[in-house]
Amino acid sequence: MSNQNIKVALIGNPNTGKTSVFNLLTGLNQQVGNYPGITVEKKMGSLNLPLNCKATILDLPGTYSLNASSLDENVVIELLLNKNDLLFPDVAIVVTDVENLKRNLLLFTQIKDLEIPTILVINMADRMDVKGITLDIPFLEKQFKTRIALISSRKKIGIDNLKMMIVEYQKLSTQPCLNASSIDVPYFDSLRKAFPSQSLYKLWLVITQDVNFSKVDKNVVDTNNFAKPNSELKRLQQKETIKRYQFINDVLKTGRTVDTAKATDFQGKLDRILTHKIWGYVIFFAILLLIFQSIFDWSSYPMDFIDESFANLSAWASNNLPAGVLTDLISQGIIPGIGGVVIFIPQIAFLFLFISILEESGYMSRVVFLMDKIMRKFGLSGKSVVPLISGTACAIPAIMATRNIENWKERLITILVTPFTTCSARLPVYTILIALVIPKTRIFGIFNSQGLTLMFLYVVGFAAAITSAHILNKILKIKGKTFFVIEMPNYKLPIFKNVVINVLEKTKAFVLGAGKIILAISIILWFLASYGPGAAFNDVENSVKSNPQFENFSDEEYDSKISSEKLENSYIGLMGHAIEPVISPLGYDWKIGIALITSFAAREVFVGTLATIYSVGDADNEDTIKNKMDAEVDAETGKKIFDFPTGVSLLLFYAFAMQCAGTLAITKKETNSWKWPVIQLVFMTGLAYCVALIAYQILK
Ligand code: GDP
């Protein structure tokens, strides 16, 4: 048996601790991908077992039963029915929670009936004492016709035993534990006759499930007159479920005792407060406030450090590498490009740290429960709360956080509207524009008008998200069963390893997924800004130096003047000029046009671009940029460029426009099609254009 690689499939209801078991078994030997053609996440891991064996574990999505009602459940069924699938398991492990055995065992009995060797894991054994539970394992093993591993992934108990069971999987019985055919005996008899070599329960699933079976040919079964009308199938399915629960109840009656007198339950009391119709919200918003405060406070240090390090690295590269195109590309394109990705890591990591702690502790399920009713009115789900909150840091991980929304329509709407929430990349843009055009006054003697404007922009972003969700809910014709099982797992201390792995995974996905796009666009933009057509671009240096107007310029002033003139004559400068007719009704000139184009990579690039255009030598000094912008006047009319109407129009444009290539990339990845990011881009930028246009035309 040595050197064998055993293929294991990990299956279980959500919240049974399946992920914890997976993490415990595989540690960091995990790879995350997607199932081909769909957006469901595929997690695999490997581990070494006793007796020189190895195993590859596939962590299947959390599933309630084999009666598919979501994409995730389809994945599980398709895999378990396709023996030819490369991932088809040698042994299945069904994870259950000792406190929810009755509900969790439904899935186990279904899997067992597929006649695959199946180990039953009963997790959270550490909770047995407080809940007064005892189990008769030998009895249960006999009834369920398999081996049972009683474990605690939190206390790391029973894992070696489980590993040994995997090694010895060939000894497991493949007999079904329940005879499902008794729900319609004549029908199942004829099925058995027609397909003698197939597992009966498998055939039944092929008939009842509306899943796309490419390999188990549904037609073969259907054309043999085994198809039944839908209503009849539903009736039989219900009968099957009832039968399964009866069986489970009977077994548990003898195999499990629960002595409630011994239970020490504190959960109920806590739940009453945390889901209270007033206190529930108060506590939730207080926690949110605390989280945001900490994210902004804590991440500013590493962010400043990253910013400075990349600026230094870039300066070092341009001073020390041999002068030339390659050095320019490295120092002005690649290094700032990577810096633009890395700078978001602290916020993303902190945010996911908090979110995984809240999820792990069981609190997030209470929030989902609390918010579900309100969110549903807008076509969202209670579970959209997490992405919408995350969007205030960065839409990219926020969109990734939509993965646990089961209903596809609700998930899609959440993905599409999340980028409206005010992300941190908008802040530098808002800060400088507000300082420029919003007069510093006090309203009612207390409120600072500039602060109020910033708050207003946050509200506008959130309102745009909710309103668009409502509209999308009306327009989108996507059918999907709303299947909301409110999971109220017990409160627990978060498992450190789970939190760390989750944070690492999310950060890695951001860096690899969105990072590539941001970097690629930064390089393209560098090229477009560093090169231009014809003599005008090439002569910039000479014409600046020979211009008597600039005679008294210092070296630094010369350099920044040259950069600014070069930019004007570069490809991107020409593009800025080209879009001027389209953007002038919004109050923007071609220089702002350039900044709009460059900040498509990421919004915060806006400020840096303006610094270059207005030849600010020290681009890090916001006051200098602000003064330059303030002094900018229209060459013909002498009117200030950044006056109140233009400023407001720009603020609103950035509030709504989809100025973020990384977000588009992640939307493409999560929806598996270009259709949705394109719709997102057109809708958001279209809306931004209209709002900015109206604002400017009214105010000017
Ligand atoms: P999944 O949804 O099935 O993947 O479950 P997770 O692994 O995310 O775990 C759900 C919750 O159960 C988390 O809060 C875990 O910390 C907790 N948990 C996991 N294993 C154990 C265990 O053995 N004992 C206890 N008390 N809690 C556990």
mmCIF file of C-alpha atoms in Angstrom, residues 89-259:
data_model
loop_
_atom_site.group_PDB
_atom_site.id
_atom_site.type_symbol
_atom_site.label_atom_id
_atom_site.label_comp_id
_atom_site.label_asym_id
_atom_site.label_seq_id
_atom_site.Cartn_x
_atom_site.Cartn_y
_atom_site.Cartn_z
ATOM 1 C CA PRO A 89 -12.482 10.239 -4.909
ATOM 2 C CA ASP A 90 -11.199 6.905 -3.678
ATOM 3 C CA VAL A 91 -12.741 7.802 -0.379
ATOM 4 C CA ALA A 92 -15.201 10.457 0.726
ATOM 5 C CA ILE A 93 -15.036 12.098 4.142
ATOM 6 C CA VAL A 94 -18.273 13.609 5.388
ATOM 7 C CA VAL A 95 -17.727 16.125 8.177
ATOM 8 C CA THR A 96 -20.518 16.645 10.708
ATOM 9 C CA ASP A 97 -20.890 18.736 13.840
ATOM 10 C CA VAL A 98 -21.618 16.775 16.982
ATOM 11 C CA GLU A 99 -24.235 19.342 18.001
ATOM 12 C CA ASN A 100 -26.124 19.216 14.708
ATOM 13 C CA LEU A 101 -25.829 15.545 13.949
ATOM 14 C CA LYS A 102 -29.403 15.039 12.876
ATOM 15 C CA ARG A 103 -29.329 17.664 10.157
ATOM 16 C CA ASN A 104 -25.748 16.935 9.097
ATOM 17 C CA LEU A 105 -26.285 13.201 8.743
ATOM 18 C CA LEU A 106 -28.830 13.643 5.946
ATOM 19 C CA LEU A 107 -26.010 14.406 3.539
ATOM 20 C CA PHE A 108 -23.920 11.583 4.948
ATOM 21 C CA THR A 109 -26.617 8.967 4.276
ATOM 22 C CA GLN A 110 -26.979 10.243 0.711
ATOM 23 C CA ILE A 111 -23.249 10.047 0.004
ATOM 24 C CA LYS A 112 -23.016 6.634 1.606
ATOM 25 C CA ASP A 113 -25.759 5.365 -0.691
ATOM 26 C CA LEU A 114 -23.646 6.260 -3.714
ATOM 27 C CA GLU A 115 -21.555 3.236 -2.738
ATOM 28 C CA ILE A 116 -18.323 5.183 -2.420
ATOM 29 C CA PRO A 117 -16.140 4.304 0.609
ATOM 30 C CA THR A 118 -17.180 7.007 3.078
ATOM 31 C CA ILE A 119 -15.674 7.947 6.436
ATOM 32 C CA LEU A 120 -17.945 9.777 8.841
ATOM 33 C CA VAL A 121 -16.157 12.496 10.773
ATOM 34 C CA ILE A 122 -17.949 13.792 13.834
ATOM 35 C CA ASN A 123 -16.239 17.078 14.611
ATOM 36 C CA MET A 124 -16.320 19.458 17.580
ATOM 37 C CA ALA A 125 -15.961 16.634 20.068
ATOM 38 C CA ASP A 126 -14.696 19.269 22.504
ATOM 39 C CA ARG A 127 -18.274 20.559 22.767
ATOM 40 C CA MET A 128 -19.663 17.261 23.989
ATOM 41 C CA ASP A 129 -19.046 17.918 27.657
ATOM 42 C CA VAL A 130 -20.619 21.378 27.797
ATOM 43 C CA LYS A 131 -23.608 20.116 25.866
ATOM 44 C CA GLY A 132 -23.903 16.913 27.862
ATOM 45 C CA ILE A 133 -23.614 14.682 24.771
ATOM 46 C CA THR A 134 -22.356 11.079 24.741
ATOM 47 C CA LEU A 135 -22.058 8.856 21.688
ATOM 48 C CA ASP A 136 -21.965 5.095 21.281
ATOM 49 C CA ILE A 137 -19.480 4.984 18.426
ATOM 50 C CA PRO A 138 -19.408 1.186 17.818
ATOM 51 C CA PHE A 139 -23.211 1.171 17.603
ATOM 52 C CA LEU A 140 -23.241 4.128 15.205
ATOM 53 C CA GLU A 141 -20.535 2.533 13.059
ATOM 54 C CA LYS A 142 -22.629 -0.588 12.762
ATOM 55 C CA GLN A 143 -25.782 1.277 11.787
ATOM 56 C CA PHE A 144 -24.083 3.574 9.302
ATOM 57 C CA LYS A 145 -21.972 0.712 7.960
ATOM 58 C CA THR A 146 -18.720 2.638 8.086
ATOM 59 C CA ARG A 147 -15.914 3.881 10.335
ATOM 60 C CA ILE A 148 -16.433 6.995 12.412
ATOM 61 C CA ALA A 149 -13.685 9.420 13.433
ATOM 62 C CA LEU A 150 -14.664 11.445 16.475
ATOM 63 C CA ILE A 151 -12.428 14.492 16.322
ATOM 64 C CA SER A 152 -11.988 18.037 17.478
ATOM 65 C CA SER A 153 -10.237 20.148 14.895
ATOM 66 C CA ARG A 154 -10.005 22.905 17.446
ATOM 67 C CA LYS A 155 -8.225 20.768 20.036
ATOM 68 C CA LYS A 156 -6.475 18.710 17.345
ATOM 69 C CA ILE A 157 -7.851 15.495 18.809
ATOM 70 C CA GLY A 158 -8.497 12.360 16.765
ATOM 71 C CA ILE A 159 -6.621 13.465 13.660
ATOM 72 C CA ASP A 160 -4.127 10.580 13.642
ATOM 73 C CA ASN A 161 -6.981 8.167 13.907
ATOM 74 C CA LEU A 162 -8.653 9.821 10.923
ATOM 75 C CA LYS A 163 -5.429 9.631 8.914
ATOM 76 C CA MET A 164 -5.180 5.923 9.621
ATOM 77 C CA MET A 165 -8.749 5.441 8.419
ATOM 78 C CA ILE A 166 -7.865 7.156 5.144
ATOM 79 C CA VAL A 167 -4.894 4.821 4.699
ATOM 80 C CA GLU A 168 -7.147 1.836 5.285
ATOM 81 C CA TYR A 169 -9.990 3.070 3.133
ATOM 82 C CA GLN A 170 -10.134 -0.134 1.130
ATOM 83 C CA LYS A 171 -11.422 -1.936 4.187
ATOM 84 C CA LEU A 172 -14.514 0.279 4.334
ATOM 85 C CA SER A 173 -17.838 -1.180 3.336
ATOM 86 C CA THR A 174 -19.456 0.334 0.273
ATOM 87 C CA GLN A 175 -22.900 -0.919 1.165
ATOM 88 C CA PRO A 176 -25.631 1.719 1.272
ATOM 89 C CA CYS A 177 -26.814 2.405 4.807
ATOM 90 C CA LEU A 178 -30.409 2.916 3.811
ATOM 91 C CA ASN A 179 -32.614 1.318 1.239
ATOM 92 C CA ALA A 180 -33.988 4.343 -0.583
ATOM 93 C CA SER A 181 -35.763 2.210 -3.149
ATOM 94 C CA SER A 182 -38.625 1.553 -0.758
ATOM 95 C CA ILE A 183 -40.096 4.954 -1.658
ATOM 96 C CA ASP A 184 -41.352 3.432 -4.914
ATOM 97 C CA VAL A 185 -40.547 -0.264 -5.059
ATOM 98 C CA PRO A 186 -41.784 -1.203 -8.585
ATOM 99 C CA TYR A 187 -40.090 1.789 -10.125
ATOM 100 C CA PHE A 188 -36.733 1.068 -8.479
ATOM 101 C CA ASP A 189 -37.017 -2.617 -9.383
ATOM 102 C CA SER A 190 -37.361 -1.810 -13.033
ATOM 103 C CA LEU A 191 -34.483 0.656 -12.768
ATOM 104 C CA ARG A 192 -32.306 -2.052 -11.301
ATOM 105 C CA LYS A 193 -33.171 -4.406 -14.119
ATOM 106 C CA ALA A 194 -32.465 -1.854 -16.817
ATOM 107 C CA PHE A 195 -29.091 -0.785 -15.366
ATOM 108 C CA PRO A 196 -27.799 -3.728 -13.375
ATOM 109 C CA SER A 197 -24.250 -2.477 -13.102
ATOM 110 C CA GLN A 198 -25.092 0.967 -11.695
ATOM 111 C CA SER A 199 -25.628 2.082 -8.134
ATOM 112 C CA LEU A 200 -29.346 2.541 -7.690
ATOM 113 C CA TYR A 201 -29.128 5.764 -5.774
ATOM 114 C CA LYS A 202 -26.832 7.219 -8.386
ATOM 115 C CA LEU A 203 -29.421 6.528 -11.084
ATOM 116 C CA TRP A 204 -32.053 8.136 -8.920
ATOM 117 C CA LEU A 205 -29.952 11.281 -8.623
ATOM 118 C CA VAL A 206 -29.391 11.380 -12.370
ATOM 119 C CA ILE A 207 -33.149 11.243 -12.849
ATOM 120 C CA THR A 208 -34.088 13.793 -10.213
ATOM 121 C CA GLN A 209 -31.378 16.377 -10.494
ATOM 122 C CA ASP A 210 -31.454 19.246 -12.857
ATOM 123 C CA VAL A 211 -27.716 19.189 -13.233
ATOM 124 C CA ASN A 212 -25.710 19.217 -16.373
ATOM 125 C CA PHE A 213 -24.307 15.714 -16.443
ATOM 126 C CA SER A 214 -21.924 15.520 -19.318
ATOM 127 C CA LYS A 215 -20.556 12.115 -18.560
ATOM 128 C CA VAL A 216 -23.370 10.215 -16.916
ATOM 129 C CA ASP A 217 -25.733 10.417 -19.811
ATOM 130 C CA LYS A 218 -29.026 11.744 -18.616
ATOM 131 C CA ASN A 219 -30.617 11.019 -21.979
ATOM 132 C CA VAL A 220 -29.987 7.307 -21.705
ATOM 133 C CA VAL A 221 -32.021 7.183 -18.535
ATOM 134 C CA ASP A 222 -34.703 9.526 -19.830
ATOM 135 C CA THR A 223 -35.265 7.729 -23.119
ATOM 136 C CA ASN A 224 -35.752 4.472 -21.300
ATOM 137 C CA ASN A 225 -39.064 5.702 -20.014
ATOM 138 C CA PHE A 226 -37.784 6.375 -16.556
ATOM 139 C CA ALA A 227 -38.484 10.074 -16.700
ATOM 140 C CA LYS A 228 -41.272 11.201 -14.385
ATOM 141 C CA PRO A 229 -43.175 14.475 -14.235
ATOM 142 C CA ASN A 230 -41.570 17.080 -12.041
ATOM 143 C CA SER A 231 -44.293 17.135 -9.434
ATOM 144 C CA GLU A 232 -44.001 13.376 -8.985
ATOM 145 C CA LEU A 233 -40.230 13.636 -8.627
ATOM 146 C CA LYS A 234 -40.606 16.347 -5.999
ATOM 147 C CA ARG A 235 -43.054 14.174 -4.072
ATOM 148 C CA LEU A 236 -40.701 11.214 -4.139
ATOM 149 C CA GLN A 237 -37.769 13.347 -3.118
ATOM 150 C CA GLN A 238 -39.692 14.569 -0.115
ATOM 151 C CA LYS A 239 -40.582 11.015 0.744
ATOM 152 C CA GLU A 240 -36.925 10.102 0.507
ATOM 153 C CA THR A 241 -35.890 12.932 2.818
ATOM 154 C CA ILE A 242 -38.486 11.944 5.387
ATOM 155 C CA LYS A 243 -37.301 8.357 5.245
ATOM 156 C CA ARG A 244 -33.736 9.410 5.765
ATOM 157 C CA TYR A 245 -34.609 11.530 8.782
ATOM 158 C CA GLN A 246 -36.605 8.665 10.256
ATOM 159 C CA PHE A 247 -33.620 6.388 9.891
ATOM 160 C CA ILE A 248 -31.261 8.963 11.409
ATOM 161 C CA ASN A 249 -33.644 9.623 14.302
ATOM 162 C CA ASP A 250 -33.921 5.933 15.056
ATOM 163 C CA VAL A 251 -30.186 5.454 15.060
ATOM 164 C CA LEU A 252 -29.506 8.527 17.187
ATOM 165 C CA LYS A 253 -32.148 7.546 19.701
ATOM 166 C CA THR A 254 -29.956 4.656 20.776
ATOM 167 C CA GLY A 255 -26.535 5.844 19.705
ATOM 168 C CA ARG A 256 -26.599 9.297 21.280
ATOM 169 C CA THR A 257 -27.657 10.642 24.616
ATOM 170 C CA VAL A 258 -28.028 14.288 25.411
ATOM 171 C CA ASP A 259 -28.259 15.252 29.041
#
